[in-house]
Coordinates of C-alpha atoms and ligand atoms in Angstrom, one line a residue:
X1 CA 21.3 -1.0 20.4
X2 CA 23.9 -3.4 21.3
X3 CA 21.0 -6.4 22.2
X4 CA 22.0 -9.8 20.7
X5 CA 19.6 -10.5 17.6
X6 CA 18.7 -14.2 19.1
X7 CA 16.5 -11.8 21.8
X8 CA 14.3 -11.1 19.3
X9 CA 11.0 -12.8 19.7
X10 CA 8.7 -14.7 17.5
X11 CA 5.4 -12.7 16.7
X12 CA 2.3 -13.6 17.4
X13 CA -0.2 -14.2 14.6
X14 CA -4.0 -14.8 15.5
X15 CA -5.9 -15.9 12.2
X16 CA -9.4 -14.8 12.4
X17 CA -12.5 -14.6 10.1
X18 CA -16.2 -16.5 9.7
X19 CA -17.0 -19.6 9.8
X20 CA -15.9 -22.2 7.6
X21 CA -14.0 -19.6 5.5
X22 CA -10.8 -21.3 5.8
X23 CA -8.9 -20.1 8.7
X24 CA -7.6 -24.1 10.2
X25 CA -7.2 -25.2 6.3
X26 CA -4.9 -22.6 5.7
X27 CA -2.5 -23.2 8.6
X28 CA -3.2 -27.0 8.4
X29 CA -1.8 -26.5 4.6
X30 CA 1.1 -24.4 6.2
X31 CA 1.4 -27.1 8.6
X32 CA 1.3 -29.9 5.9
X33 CA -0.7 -31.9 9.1
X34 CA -4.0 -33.3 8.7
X35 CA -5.0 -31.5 11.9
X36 CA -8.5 -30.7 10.3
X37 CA -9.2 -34.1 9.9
X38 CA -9.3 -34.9 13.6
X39 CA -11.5 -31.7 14.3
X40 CA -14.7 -32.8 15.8
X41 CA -17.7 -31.6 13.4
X42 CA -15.0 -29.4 11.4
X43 CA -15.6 -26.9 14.0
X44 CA -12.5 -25.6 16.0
X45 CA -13.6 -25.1 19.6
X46 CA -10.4 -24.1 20.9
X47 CA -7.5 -21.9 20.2
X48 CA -4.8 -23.7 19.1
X49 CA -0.9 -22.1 18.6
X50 CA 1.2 -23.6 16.2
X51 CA 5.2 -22.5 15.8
X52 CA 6.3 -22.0 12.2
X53 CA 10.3 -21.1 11.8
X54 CA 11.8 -19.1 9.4
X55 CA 13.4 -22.0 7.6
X56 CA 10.3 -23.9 7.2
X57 CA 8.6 -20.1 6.3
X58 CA 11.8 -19.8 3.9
X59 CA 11.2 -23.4 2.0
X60 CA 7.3 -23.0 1.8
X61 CA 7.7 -19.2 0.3
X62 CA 10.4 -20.4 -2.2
X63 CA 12.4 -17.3 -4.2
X64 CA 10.2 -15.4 -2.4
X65 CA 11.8 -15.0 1.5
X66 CA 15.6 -15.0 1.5
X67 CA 16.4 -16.4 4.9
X68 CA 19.1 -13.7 5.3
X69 CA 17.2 -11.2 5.0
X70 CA 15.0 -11.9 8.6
X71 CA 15.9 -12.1 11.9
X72 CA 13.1 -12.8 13.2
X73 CA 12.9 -16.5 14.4
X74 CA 9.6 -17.2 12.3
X75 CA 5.6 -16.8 13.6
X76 CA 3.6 -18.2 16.0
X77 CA 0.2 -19.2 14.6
X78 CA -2.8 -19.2 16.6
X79 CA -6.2 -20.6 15.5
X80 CA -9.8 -19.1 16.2
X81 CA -12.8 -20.5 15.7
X82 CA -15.6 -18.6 13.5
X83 CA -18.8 -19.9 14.6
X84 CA -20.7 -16.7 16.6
X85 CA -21.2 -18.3 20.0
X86 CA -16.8 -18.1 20.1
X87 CA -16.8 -14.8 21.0
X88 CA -14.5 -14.6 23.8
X89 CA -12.1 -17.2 22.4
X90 CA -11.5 -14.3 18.7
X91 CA -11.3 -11.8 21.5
X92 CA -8.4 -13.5 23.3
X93 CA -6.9 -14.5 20.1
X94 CA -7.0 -10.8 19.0
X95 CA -6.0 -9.6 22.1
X96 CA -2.5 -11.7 22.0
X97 CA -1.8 -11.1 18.8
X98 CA 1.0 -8.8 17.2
X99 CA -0.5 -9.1 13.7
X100 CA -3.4 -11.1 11.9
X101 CA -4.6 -12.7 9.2
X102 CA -8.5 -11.9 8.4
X103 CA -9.5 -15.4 6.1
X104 CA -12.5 -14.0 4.0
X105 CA -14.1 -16.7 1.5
X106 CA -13.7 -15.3 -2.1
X107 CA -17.9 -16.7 -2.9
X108 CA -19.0 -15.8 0.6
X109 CA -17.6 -12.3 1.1
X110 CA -17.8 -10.2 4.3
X111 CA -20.1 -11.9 6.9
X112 CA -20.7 -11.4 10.2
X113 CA -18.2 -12.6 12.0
X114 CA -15.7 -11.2 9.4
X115 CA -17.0 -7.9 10.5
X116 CA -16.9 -8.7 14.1
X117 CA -13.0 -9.8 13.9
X118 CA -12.4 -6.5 12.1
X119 CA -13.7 -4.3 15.0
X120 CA -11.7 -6.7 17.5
X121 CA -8.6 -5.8 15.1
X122 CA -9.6 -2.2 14.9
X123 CA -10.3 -1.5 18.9
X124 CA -6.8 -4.0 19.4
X125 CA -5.1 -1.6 16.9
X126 CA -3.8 -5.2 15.5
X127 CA -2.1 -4.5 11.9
X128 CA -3.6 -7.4 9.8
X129 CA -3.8 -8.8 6.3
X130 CA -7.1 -10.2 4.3
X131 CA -6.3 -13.6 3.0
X132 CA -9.3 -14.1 -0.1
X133 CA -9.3 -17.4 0.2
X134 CA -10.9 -20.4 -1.8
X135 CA -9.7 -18.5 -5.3
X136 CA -9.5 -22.3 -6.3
X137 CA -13.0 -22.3 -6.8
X138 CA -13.7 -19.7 -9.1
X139 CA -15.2 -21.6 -12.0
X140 CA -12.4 -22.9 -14.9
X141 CA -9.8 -22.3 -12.3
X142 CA -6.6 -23.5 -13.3
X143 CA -4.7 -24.7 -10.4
X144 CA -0.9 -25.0 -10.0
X145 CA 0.1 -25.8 -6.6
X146 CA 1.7 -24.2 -3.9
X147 CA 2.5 -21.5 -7.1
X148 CA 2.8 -18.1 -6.4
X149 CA -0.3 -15.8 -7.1
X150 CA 1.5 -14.1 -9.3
X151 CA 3.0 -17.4 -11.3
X152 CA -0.9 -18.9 -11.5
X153 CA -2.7 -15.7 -12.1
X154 CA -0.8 -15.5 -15.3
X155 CA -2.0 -19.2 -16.4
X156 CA -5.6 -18.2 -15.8
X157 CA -7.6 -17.6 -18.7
X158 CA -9.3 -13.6 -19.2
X159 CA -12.8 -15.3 -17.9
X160 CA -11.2 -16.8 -14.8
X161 CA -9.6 -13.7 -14.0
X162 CA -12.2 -11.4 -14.1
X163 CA -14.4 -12.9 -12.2
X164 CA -11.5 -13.6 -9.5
X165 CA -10.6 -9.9 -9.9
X166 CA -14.4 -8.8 -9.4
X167 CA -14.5 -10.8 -6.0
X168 CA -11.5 -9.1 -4.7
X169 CA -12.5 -5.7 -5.5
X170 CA -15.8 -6.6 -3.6
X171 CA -13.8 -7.4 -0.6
X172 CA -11.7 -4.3 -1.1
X173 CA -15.4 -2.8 -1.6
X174 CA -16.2 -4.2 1.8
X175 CA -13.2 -3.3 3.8
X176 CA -13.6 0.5 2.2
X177 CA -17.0 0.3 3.8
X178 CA -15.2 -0.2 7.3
X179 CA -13.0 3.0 6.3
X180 CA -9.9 0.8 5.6
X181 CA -8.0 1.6 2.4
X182 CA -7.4 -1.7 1.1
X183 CA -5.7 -3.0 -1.9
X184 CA -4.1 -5.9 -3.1
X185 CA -1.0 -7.0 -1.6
X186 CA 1.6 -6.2 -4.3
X187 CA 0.2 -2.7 -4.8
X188 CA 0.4 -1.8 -1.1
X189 CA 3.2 0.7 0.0
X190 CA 2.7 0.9 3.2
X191 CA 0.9 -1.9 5.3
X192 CA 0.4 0.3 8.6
X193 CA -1.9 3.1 6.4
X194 CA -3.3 0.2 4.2
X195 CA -4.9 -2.8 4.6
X196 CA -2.8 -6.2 1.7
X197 CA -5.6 -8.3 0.3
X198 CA -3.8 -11.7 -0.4
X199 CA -5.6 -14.0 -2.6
X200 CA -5.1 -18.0 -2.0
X201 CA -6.1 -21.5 -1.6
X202 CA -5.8 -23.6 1.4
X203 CA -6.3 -26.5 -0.7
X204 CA -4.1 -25.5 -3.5
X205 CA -1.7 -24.2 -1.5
X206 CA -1.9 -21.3 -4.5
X207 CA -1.1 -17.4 -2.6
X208 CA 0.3 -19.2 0.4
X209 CA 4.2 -18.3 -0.5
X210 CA 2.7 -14.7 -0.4
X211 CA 1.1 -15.0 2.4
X212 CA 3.9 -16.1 4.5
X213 CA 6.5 -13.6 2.5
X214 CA 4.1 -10.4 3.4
X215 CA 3.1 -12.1 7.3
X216 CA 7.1 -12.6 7.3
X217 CA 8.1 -8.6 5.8
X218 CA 5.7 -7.0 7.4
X219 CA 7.0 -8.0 10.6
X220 CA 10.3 -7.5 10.3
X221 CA 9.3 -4.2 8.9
X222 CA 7.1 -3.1 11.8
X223 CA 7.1 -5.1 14.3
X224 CA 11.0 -5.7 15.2
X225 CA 11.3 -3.2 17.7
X226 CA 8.4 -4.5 19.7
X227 CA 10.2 -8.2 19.5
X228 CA 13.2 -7.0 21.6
X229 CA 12.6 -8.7 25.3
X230 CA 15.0 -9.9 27.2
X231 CA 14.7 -13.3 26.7
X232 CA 16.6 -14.7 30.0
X233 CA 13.8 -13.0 31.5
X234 CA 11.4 -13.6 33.8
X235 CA 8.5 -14.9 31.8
X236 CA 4.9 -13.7 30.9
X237 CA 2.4 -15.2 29.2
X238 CA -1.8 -15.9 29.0
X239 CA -3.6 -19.3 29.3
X240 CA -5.5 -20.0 26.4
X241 CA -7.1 -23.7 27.7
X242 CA -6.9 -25.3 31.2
X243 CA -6.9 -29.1 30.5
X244 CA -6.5 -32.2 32.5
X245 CA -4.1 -34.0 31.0
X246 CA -3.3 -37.9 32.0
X247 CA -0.5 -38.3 34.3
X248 CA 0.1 -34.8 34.7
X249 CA -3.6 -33.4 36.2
X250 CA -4.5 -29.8 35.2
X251 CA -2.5 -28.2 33.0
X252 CA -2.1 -24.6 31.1
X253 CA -1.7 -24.1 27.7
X254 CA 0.0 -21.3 27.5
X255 CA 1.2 -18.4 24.8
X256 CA 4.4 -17.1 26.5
X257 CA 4.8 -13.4 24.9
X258 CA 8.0 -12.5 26.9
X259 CA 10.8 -13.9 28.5
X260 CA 11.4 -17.4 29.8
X261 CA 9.7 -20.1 32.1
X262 CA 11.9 -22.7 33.4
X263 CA 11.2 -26.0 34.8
X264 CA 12.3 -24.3 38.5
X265 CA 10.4 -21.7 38.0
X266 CA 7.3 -20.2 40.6
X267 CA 4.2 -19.0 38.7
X268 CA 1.4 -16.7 39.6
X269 CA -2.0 -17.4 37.4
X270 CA -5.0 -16.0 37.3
X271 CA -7.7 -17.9 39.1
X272 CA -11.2 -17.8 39.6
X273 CA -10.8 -16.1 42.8
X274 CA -7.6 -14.8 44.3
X275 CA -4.0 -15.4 41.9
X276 CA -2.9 -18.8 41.9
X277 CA 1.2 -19.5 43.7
X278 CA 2.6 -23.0 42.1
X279 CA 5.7 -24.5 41.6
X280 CA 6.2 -26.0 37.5
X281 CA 6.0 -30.1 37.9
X282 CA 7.1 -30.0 34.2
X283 CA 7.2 -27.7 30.4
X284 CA 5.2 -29.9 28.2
X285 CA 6.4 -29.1 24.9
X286 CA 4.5 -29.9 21.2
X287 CA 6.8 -31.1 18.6
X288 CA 8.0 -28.4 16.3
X289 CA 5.1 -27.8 13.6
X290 CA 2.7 -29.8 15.4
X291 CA -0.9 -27.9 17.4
X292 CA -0.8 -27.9 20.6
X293 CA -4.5 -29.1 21.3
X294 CA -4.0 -31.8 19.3
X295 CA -0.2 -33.4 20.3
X296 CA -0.8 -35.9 22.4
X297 CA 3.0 -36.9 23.2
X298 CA 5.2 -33.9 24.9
X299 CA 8.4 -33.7 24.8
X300 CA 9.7 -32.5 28.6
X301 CA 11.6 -29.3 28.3
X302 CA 14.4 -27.8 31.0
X303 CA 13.3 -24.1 29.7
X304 CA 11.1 -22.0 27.2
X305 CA 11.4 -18.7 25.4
X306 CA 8.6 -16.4 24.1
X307 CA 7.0 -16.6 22.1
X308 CA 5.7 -19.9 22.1
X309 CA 2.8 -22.1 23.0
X310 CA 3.8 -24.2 26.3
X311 CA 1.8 -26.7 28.3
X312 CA 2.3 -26.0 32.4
X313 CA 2.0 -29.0 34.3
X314 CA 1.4 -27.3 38.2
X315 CA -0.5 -28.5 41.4
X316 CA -3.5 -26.7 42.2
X317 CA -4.7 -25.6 38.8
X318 CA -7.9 -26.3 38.7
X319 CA -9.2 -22.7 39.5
X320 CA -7.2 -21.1 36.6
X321 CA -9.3 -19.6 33.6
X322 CA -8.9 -19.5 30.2
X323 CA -7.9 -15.7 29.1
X324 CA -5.8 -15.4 33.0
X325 CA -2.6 -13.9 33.1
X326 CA 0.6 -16.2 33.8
X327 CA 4.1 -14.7 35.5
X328 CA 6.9 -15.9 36.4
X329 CA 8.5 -14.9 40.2
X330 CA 12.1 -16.4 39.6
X331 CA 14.0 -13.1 42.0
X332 CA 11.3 -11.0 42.0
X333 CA 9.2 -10.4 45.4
X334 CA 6.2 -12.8 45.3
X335 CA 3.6 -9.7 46.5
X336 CA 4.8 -7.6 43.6
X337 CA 3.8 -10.1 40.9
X338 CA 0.6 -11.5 43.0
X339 CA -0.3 -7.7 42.7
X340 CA 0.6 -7.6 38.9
X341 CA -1.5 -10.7 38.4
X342 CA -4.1 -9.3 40.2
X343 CA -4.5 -6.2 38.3
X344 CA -4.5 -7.4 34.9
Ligands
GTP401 P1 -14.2 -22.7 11.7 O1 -13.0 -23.1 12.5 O2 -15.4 -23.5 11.9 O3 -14.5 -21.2 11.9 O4 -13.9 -22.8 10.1 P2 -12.5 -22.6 9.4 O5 -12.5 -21.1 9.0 O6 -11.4 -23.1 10.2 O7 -12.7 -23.4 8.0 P3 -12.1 -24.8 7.7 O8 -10.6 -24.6 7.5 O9 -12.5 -25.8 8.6 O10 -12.7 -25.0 6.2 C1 -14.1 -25.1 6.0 C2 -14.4 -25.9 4.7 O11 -13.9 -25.1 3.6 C3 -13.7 -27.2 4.7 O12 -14.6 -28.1 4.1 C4 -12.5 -27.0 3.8 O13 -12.1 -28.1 3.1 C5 -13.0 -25.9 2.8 N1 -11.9 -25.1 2.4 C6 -11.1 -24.3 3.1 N2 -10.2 -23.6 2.3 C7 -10.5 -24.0 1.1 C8 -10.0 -23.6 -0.2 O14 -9.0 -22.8 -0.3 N3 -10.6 -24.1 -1.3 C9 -11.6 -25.0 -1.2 N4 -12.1 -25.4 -2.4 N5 -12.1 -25.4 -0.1 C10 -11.6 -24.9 1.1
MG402 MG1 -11.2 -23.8 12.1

């Protein structure tokens, strides 16, 4: 393979679980944004993708990633809500995803929707990991921030740990019950035949160089072969929110998966009814590290690469849905990627 390593493509990590187990926290912590903060009722009603490069992976994860040895550009977050009536919107986010992160409350344990994101994972064939989350609230918890789980599981006392150690087996309990082979992280082999359980804090920040160092081997370790595109490609991509957006009308927010969109570009989006045709009035980029849903100054860029989260600015969008394909024409005949579009 003679491919240049820059065509290898950021993957795409949907973080699912039940409500109010963690899942925004988390990434807000990895985010160091108070995105949670503007969250109406706490509740996050839409998917959200947020870009996290290796460099900032490599400075959160400490000794833990060596910058050197990825190539991979870093991960591209994306949010799901857990309350039950969102459905559709952990469905999509499964359905984009390379690899996941399953958030299960340490006190709360499996619940419903952490069972319904597992069969989305498991009919997706989606490799995931469990992050136990909230371990800072096991009773006499001793907390040292952003430390590695290793680094504060040795300043716990014997009472802590136990009872951290009999949550985790419960969830390892659960997952068995699913007929996953689980374990915790640092005992797991291999991570296609069974499932890392990471423990963490989103408000500690404890587990979360972990988390990012076994999101970050992982995919290098199974996933780089499926992150070769051709990058200079013509671009595909799904809408995840069509939004009005002032001084621009309706726009896509889009997850690009493969190749490019340019600012020249001709599109073809799912509609309601037939495949939309449109010209791009303008990329709408978030700054690096900030949420898509939630930056409200863009940043106007020339040309994207997957993967990515990108807001299209395009006449006649109104009659694009959520969950629609998006596809790039650029020298391709237009009735060959209508058809593609309408097939999907
Ligand atoms: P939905 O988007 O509604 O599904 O919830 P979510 O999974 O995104 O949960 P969210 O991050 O909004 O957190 C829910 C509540 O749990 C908030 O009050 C958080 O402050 C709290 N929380 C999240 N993670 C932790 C943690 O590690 N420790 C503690 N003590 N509280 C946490
Ligand atoms: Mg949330």
């Amino acid at each position: 393979d003679t491919r240049d390593p820059t065509s290898l493509r950021t993957p795409i990590v949907a973080v699912l679980g039940h409500v109010d187990h963690g899942k925004t926290s988390l990434l807000d912590k990895i985010r160091g944004s108070a995105v949670i903060e503007g969250e109406a009722g706490a509740i996050t009603q839409h998917i959200g993708a947020t870009a996290v490069p290796l460099d900032i992976i490599s400075s959160i994860a400490g000794d833990l990633v060596d910058p050197d040895d990825f190539d991979l550009p870093g991960l591209l977050f994306i949010d799901t809500p857990g309350h039950h009536s969102f459905t559709t919107l952990r469905s999509r986010g499964g359905a984009l995803a390379d690899i996941a992160i399953l958030v299960v409350d340490v006190n709360d344990g499996f619940q419903p929707q952490t069972l319904e994101a597992l069969e989305i994972l498991k009919r997706s064939q989606t490799p995931f990991i469990v992050a136990a989350n909230k371990i800072d609230t096991v009773p006499g918890w001793n907390a040292t921030e952003d430390a590695p789980i290793t680094e504060t599981y040795e300043s716990q006392s014997d009472r802590v740990r136990s009872r951290l150690d009999e949550s985790l087996y419960e969830i390892i309990g659960n997952l068995s019950d699913e007929d996953l082979s689980a374990d915790l992280y640092w005992r797991v082999q291999n991570f296609q035949r069974n499932v890392g359980v990471v423990p963490v804090s989103a408000m500690t920040g404890e587990g979360v160089p972990d988390l990012l160092t076994v999101m970050m081997g992982l995919s290098q370790r199974y996933m780089k072969e499926e992150m070769e595109i051709d990058v200079a490609g013509p671009g595909v991509g799904t809408v995840l929110e069509v939004k009005e957006e002032k001084g621009f009308g309706t726009t896509i927010d889009t997850v690009l998966y493969d190749g490019t969109i340019q600012d020249d570009d001709t599109l073809v989006v799912g509609g309601q009814n037939d495949p939309i045709v449109t010209d791009v009035r303008a990329l709408l980029q978030p700054r690096p590290l900030a949420e898509i849903r939630t930056e409200s100054r863009f940043e106007k860029v020339e040309s994207v690469s997957a993967a990515t989260g990108i807001k299209v600015a395009a006449p006649d969008l109104a009659d694009a849905m959520a969950g629609a394909p998006v596809r790039v024409v650029r020298d391709r005949p237009l009735e060959e990627v209508v058809d593609e579009v309408e097939a999907e």
